[in-house]
CSV table of C-alpha atoms and ligand atoms in Angstrom, one decimal:
chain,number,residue,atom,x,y,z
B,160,UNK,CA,-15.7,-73.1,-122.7
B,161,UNK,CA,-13.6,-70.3,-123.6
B,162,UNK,CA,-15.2,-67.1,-122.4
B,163,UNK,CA,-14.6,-66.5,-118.5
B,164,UNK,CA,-13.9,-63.8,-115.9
B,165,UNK,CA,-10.7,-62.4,-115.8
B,166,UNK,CA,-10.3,-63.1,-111.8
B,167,UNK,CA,-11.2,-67.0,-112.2
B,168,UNK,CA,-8.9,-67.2,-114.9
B,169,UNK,CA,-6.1,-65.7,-113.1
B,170,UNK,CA,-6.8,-67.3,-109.9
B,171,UNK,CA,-7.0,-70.8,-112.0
B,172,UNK,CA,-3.6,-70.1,-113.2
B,173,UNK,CA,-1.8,-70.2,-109.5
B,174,UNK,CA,-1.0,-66.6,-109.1
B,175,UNK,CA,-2.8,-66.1,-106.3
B,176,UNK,CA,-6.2,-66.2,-104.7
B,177,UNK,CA,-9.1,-64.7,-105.5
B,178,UNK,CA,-8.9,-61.9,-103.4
B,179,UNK,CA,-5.0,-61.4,-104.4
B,180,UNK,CA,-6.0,-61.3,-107.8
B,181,UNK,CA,-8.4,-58.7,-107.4
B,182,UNK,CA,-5.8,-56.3,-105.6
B,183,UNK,CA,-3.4,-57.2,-108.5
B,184,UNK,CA,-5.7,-56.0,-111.0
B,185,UNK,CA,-6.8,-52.5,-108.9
B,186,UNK,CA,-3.0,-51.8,-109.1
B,187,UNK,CA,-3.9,-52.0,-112.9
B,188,UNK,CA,-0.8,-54.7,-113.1
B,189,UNK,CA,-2.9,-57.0,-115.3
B,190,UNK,CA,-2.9,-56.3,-119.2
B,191,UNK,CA,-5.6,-57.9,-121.8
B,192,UNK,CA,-4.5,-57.8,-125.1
B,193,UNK,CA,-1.9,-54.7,-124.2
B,194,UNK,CA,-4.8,-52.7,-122.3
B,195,UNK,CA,-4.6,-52.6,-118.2
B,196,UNK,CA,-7.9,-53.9,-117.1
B,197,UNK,CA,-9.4,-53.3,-113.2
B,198,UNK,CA,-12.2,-55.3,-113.5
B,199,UNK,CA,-12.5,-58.6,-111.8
B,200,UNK,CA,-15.3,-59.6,-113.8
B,201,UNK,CA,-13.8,-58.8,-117.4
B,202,UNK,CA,-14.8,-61.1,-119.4
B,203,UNK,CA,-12.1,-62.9,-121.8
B,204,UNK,CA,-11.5,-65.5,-124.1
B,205,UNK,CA,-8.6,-67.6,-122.6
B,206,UNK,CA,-8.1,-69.5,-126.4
B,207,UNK,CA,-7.5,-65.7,-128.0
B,208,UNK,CA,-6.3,-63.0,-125.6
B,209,UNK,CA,-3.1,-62.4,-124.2
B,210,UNK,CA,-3.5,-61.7,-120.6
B,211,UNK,CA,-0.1,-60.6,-119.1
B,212,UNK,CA,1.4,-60.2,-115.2
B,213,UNK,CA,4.3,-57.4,-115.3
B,214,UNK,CA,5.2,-58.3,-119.0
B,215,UNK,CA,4.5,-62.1,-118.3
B,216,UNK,CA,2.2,-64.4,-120.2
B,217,UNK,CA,-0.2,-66.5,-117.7
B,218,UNK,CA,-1.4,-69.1,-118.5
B,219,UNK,CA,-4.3,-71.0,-116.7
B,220,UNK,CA,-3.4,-74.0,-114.5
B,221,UNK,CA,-4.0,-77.2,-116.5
B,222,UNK,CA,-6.6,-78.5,-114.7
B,223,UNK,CA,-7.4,-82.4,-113.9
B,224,UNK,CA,-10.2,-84.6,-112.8
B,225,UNK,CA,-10.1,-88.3,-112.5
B,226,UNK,CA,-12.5,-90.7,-110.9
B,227,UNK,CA,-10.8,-93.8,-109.4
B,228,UNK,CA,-13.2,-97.0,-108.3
B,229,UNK,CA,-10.3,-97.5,-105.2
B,230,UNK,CA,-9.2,-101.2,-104.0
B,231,UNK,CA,-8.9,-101.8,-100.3
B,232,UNK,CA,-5.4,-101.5,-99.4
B,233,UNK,CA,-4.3,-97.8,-100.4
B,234,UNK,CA,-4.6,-94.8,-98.6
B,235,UNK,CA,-6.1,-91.6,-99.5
B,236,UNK,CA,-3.0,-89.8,-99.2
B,237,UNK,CA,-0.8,-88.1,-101.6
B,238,UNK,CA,2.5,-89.9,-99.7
B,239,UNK,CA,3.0,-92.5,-96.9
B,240,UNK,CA,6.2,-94.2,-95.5
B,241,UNK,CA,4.6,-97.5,-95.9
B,242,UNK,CA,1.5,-97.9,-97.4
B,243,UNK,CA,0.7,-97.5,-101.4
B,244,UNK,CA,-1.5,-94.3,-101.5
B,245,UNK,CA,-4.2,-93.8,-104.0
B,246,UNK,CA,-1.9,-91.7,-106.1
B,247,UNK,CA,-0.1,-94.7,-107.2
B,248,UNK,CA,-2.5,-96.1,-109.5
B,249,UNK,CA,-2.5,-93.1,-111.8
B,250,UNK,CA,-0.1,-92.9,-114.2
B,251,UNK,CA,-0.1,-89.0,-114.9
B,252,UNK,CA,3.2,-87.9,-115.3
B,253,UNK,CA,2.3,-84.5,-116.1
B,254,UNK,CA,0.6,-83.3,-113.0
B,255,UNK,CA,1.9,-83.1,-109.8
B,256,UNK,CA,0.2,-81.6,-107.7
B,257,UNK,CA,-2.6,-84.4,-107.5
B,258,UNK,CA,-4.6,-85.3,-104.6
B,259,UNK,CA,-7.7,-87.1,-103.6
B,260,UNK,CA,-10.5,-85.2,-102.5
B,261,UNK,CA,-11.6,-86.3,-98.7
B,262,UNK,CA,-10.6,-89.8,-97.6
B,263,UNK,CA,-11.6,-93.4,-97.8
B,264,UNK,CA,-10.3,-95.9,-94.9
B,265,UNK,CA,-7.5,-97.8,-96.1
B,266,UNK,CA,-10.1,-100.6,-96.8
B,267,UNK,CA,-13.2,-98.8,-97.9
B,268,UNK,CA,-13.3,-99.1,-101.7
B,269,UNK,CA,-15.3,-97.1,-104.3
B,270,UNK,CA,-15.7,-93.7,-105.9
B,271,UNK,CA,-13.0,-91.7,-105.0
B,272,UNK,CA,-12.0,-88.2,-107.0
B,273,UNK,CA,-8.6,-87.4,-107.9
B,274,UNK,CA,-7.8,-83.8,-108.8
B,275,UNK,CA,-5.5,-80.6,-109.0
B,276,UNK,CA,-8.3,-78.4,-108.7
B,277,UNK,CA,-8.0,-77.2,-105.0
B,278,UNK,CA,-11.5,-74.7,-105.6
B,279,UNK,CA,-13.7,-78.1,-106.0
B,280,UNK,CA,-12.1,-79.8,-103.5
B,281,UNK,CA,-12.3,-77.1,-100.8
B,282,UNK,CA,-16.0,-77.0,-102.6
B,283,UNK,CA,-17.3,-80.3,-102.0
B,284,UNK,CA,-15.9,-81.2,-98.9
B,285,UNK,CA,-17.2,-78.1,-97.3
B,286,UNK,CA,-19.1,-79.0,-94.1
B,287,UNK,CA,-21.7,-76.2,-94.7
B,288,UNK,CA,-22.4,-78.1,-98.4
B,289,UNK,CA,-23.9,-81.0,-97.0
B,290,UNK,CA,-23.0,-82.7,-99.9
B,291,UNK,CA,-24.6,-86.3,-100.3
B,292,UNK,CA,-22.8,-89.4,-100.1
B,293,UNK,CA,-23.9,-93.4,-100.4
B,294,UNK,CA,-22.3,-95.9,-99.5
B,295,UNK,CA,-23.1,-100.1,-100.0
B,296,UNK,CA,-22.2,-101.7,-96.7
B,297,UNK,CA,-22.1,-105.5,-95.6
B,298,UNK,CA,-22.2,-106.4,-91.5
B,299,UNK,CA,-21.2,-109.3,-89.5
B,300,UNK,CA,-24.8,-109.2,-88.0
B,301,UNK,CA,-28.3,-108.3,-88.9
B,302,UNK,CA,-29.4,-105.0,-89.5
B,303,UNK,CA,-32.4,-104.1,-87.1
B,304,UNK,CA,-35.7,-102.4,-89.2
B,305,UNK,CA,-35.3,-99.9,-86.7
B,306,UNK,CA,-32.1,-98.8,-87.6
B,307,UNK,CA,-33.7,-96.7,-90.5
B,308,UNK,CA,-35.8,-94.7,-88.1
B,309,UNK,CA,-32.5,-94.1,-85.7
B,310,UNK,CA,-30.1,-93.4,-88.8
B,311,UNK,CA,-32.7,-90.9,-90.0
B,312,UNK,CA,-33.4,-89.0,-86.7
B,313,UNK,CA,-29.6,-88.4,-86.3
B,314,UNK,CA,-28.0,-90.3,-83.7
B,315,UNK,CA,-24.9,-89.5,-81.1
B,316,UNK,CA,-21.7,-91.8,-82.2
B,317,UNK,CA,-19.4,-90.0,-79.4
B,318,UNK,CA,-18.6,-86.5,-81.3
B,319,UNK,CA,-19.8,-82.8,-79.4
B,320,UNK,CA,-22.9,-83.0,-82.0
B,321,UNK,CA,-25.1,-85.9,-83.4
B,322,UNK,CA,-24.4,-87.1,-86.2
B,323,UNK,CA,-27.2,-84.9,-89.5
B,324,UNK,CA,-29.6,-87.6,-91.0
B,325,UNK,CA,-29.0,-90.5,-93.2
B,326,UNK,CA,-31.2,-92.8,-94.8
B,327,UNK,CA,-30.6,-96.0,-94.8
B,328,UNK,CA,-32.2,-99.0,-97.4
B,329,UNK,CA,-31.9,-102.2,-96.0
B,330,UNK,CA,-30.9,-104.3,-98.7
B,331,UNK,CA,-30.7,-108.1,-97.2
B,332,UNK,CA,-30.4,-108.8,-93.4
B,333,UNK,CA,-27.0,-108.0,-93.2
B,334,UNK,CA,-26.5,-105.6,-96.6
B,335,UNK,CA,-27.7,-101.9,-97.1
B,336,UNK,CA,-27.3,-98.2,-98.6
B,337,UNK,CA,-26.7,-95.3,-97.1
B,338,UNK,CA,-26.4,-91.5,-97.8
B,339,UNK,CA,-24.8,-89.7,-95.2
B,340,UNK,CA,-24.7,-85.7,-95.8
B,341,UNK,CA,-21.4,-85.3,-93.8
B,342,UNK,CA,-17.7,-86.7,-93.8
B,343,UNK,CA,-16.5,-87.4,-90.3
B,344,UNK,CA,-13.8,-90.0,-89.6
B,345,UNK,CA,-15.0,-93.9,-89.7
B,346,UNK,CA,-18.4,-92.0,-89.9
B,347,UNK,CA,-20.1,-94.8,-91.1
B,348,UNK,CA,-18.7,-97.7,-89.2
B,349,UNK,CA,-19.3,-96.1,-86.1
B,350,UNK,CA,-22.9,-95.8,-86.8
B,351,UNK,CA,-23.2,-99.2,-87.5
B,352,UNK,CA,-21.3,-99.9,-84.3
B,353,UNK,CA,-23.9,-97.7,-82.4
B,354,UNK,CA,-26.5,-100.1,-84.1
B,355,UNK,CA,-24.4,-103.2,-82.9
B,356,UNK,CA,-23.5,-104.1,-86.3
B,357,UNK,CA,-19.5,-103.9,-87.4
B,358,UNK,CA,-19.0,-103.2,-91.0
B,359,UNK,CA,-17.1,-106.3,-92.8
B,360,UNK,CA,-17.1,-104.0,-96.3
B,361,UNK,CA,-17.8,-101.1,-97.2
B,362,UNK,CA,-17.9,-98.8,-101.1
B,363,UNK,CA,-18.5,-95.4,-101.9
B,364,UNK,CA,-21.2,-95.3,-104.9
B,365,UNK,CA,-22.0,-91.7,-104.9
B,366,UNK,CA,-20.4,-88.3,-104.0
B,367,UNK,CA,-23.1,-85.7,-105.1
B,368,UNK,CA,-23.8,-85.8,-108.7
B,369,UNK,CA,-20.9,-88.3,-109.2
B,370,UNK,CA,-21.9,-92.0,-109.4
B,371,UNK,CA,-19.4,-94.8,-109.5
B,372,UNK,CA,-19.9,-96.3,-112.8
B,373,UNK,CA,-20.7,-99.5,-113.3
B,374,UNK,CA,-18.1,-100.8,-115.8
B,375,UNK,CA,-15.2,-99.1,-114.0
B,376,UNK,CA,-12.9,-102.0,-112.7
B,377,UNK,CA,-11.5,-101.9,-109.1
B,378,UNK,CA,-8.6,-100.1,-109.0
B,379,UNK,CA,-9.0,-98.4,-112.1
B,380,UNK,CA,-9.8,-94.9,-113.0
B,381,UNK,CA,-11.1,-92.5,-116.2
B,382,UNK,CA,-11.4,-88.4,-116.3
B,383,UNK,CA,-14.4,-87.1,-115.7
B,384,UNK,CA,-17.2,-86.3,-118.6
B,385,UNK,CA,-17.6,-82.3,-119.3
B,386,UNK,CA,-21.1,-83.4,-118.2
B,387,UNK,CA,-20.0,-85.1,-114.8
B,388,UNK,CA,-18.0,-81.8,-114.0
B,389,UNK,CA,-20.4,-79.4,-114.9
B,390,UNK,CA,-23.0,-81.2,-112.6
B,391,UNK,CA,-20.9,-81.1,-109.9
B,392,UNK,CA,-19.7,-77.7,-110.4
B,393,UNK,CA,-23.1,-76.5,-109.9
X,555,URA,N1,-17.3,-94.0,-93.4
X,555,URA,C1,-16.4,-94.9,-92.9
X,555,URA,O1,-16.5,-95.4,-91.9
X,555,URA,N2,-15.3,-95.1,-93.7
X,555,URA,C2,-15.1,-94.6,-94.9
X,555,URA,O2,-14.1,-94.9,-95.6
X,555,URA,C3,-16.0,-93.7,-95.4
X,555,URA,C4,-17.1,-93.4,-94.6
């Protein structure tokens, strides 16, 4: 889509932050098509007008999104001393500025997003969004039926404030899903080990509106539809 407000599109291009953006254009130091325009929410067509900073053509940041089915083994990190990170299984050499969005254990596998678009990021992992995450999980030991009723009332796994609830589907005695709203470190191996169960494997299948798809290979990766990133834009 071509047609957007003037402060996204500026803001999308790297100049500065929303709120800079908007003091840049009361200034009047924005031009659209040679006229100085004030208003943040001028809308323009980013394939036909010229939008110029102090005589300089901006152009909106190239944005990325990629959705990687992560192998154990890498680390969702854009650089480590020692260990691959999750970066080095896509072979973008145009865009630097990549990064995973939130973090998988070094041996958690599964849905993992890869993008330059710091707005969604900073979005989605927000802990006021709540956003939805499942996640197939194998134990060493059998899953009590009461471990739905605990997972779902919240339970206390050692942080200032229990854990928000998740439901859990027992799958098999020692398999199951579960959607956990929040993103707190080893989150959901330490409520299995609350349960007396340690996780032996573990994959992300869902983050929001995102599913992992089914014919996506461990360890490799496709951009996302327009329809995938409109849903999770919403
Ligand atoms: N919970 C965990 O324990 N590990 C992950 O990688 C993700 C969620």
């Amino acid at each position: 889509m071509s047609i957007l407000r003037l402060d996204k599109y500026l803001a999308d291009s790297g100049i500065g932050s929303r709120s800079d953006v908007k003091k840049l254009l009361r200034k009047g130091s924005i031009r659209v098509n040679g006229e100085i325009v004030t208003a943040p929410e001028y809308k323009i067509n980013s394939e036909t007008d010229e939008i110029l900073y102090q005589d300089t053509l901006i152009s909106r940041k190239d944005l990325v999104y990629y959705l990687l089915n992560k192998p154990a083994g890498y680390i969702s990190a854009t650089q480590d001393p020692d260990k691959p990170t999750v970066l080095s299984l896509i072979h973008d050499t145009t865009h630097h500025d990549l990064f995973p969005v939130g973090r998988l254990d070094k041996d958690t596998e599964g849905l993992l997003l890869i993008t330059n678009d710091g707005a969604l990021s900073h979005a989605l992992l927000s802990p006021k969004r709540h956003i939805d995450k499942t996640y197939y999980v194998e134990t060493d030991s059998e899953i009590a039926g009461d471990a739905v009723s605990i997972f779902q009332k919240g339970m206390d796994i050692g942080d200032d404030t229990p854990t928000l609830p998740a439901e859990l589907t027992i799958v098999s005695p020692t398999s199951a899903y579960i959607t956990i709203q929040e993103g707190r470190y080893h989150q959901v191996k330490r409520m299995f080990h609350v349960i007396g169960c340690e996780v032996t494997y573990l994959k992300r299948i869902r983050m929001g509106s995102l599913t992992l798809p089914d014919d996506l290979p461990t360890g490799q990766y496709r951009s996302l539809t327009e329809e995938e990133l409109s849903m999770l834009k919403k």
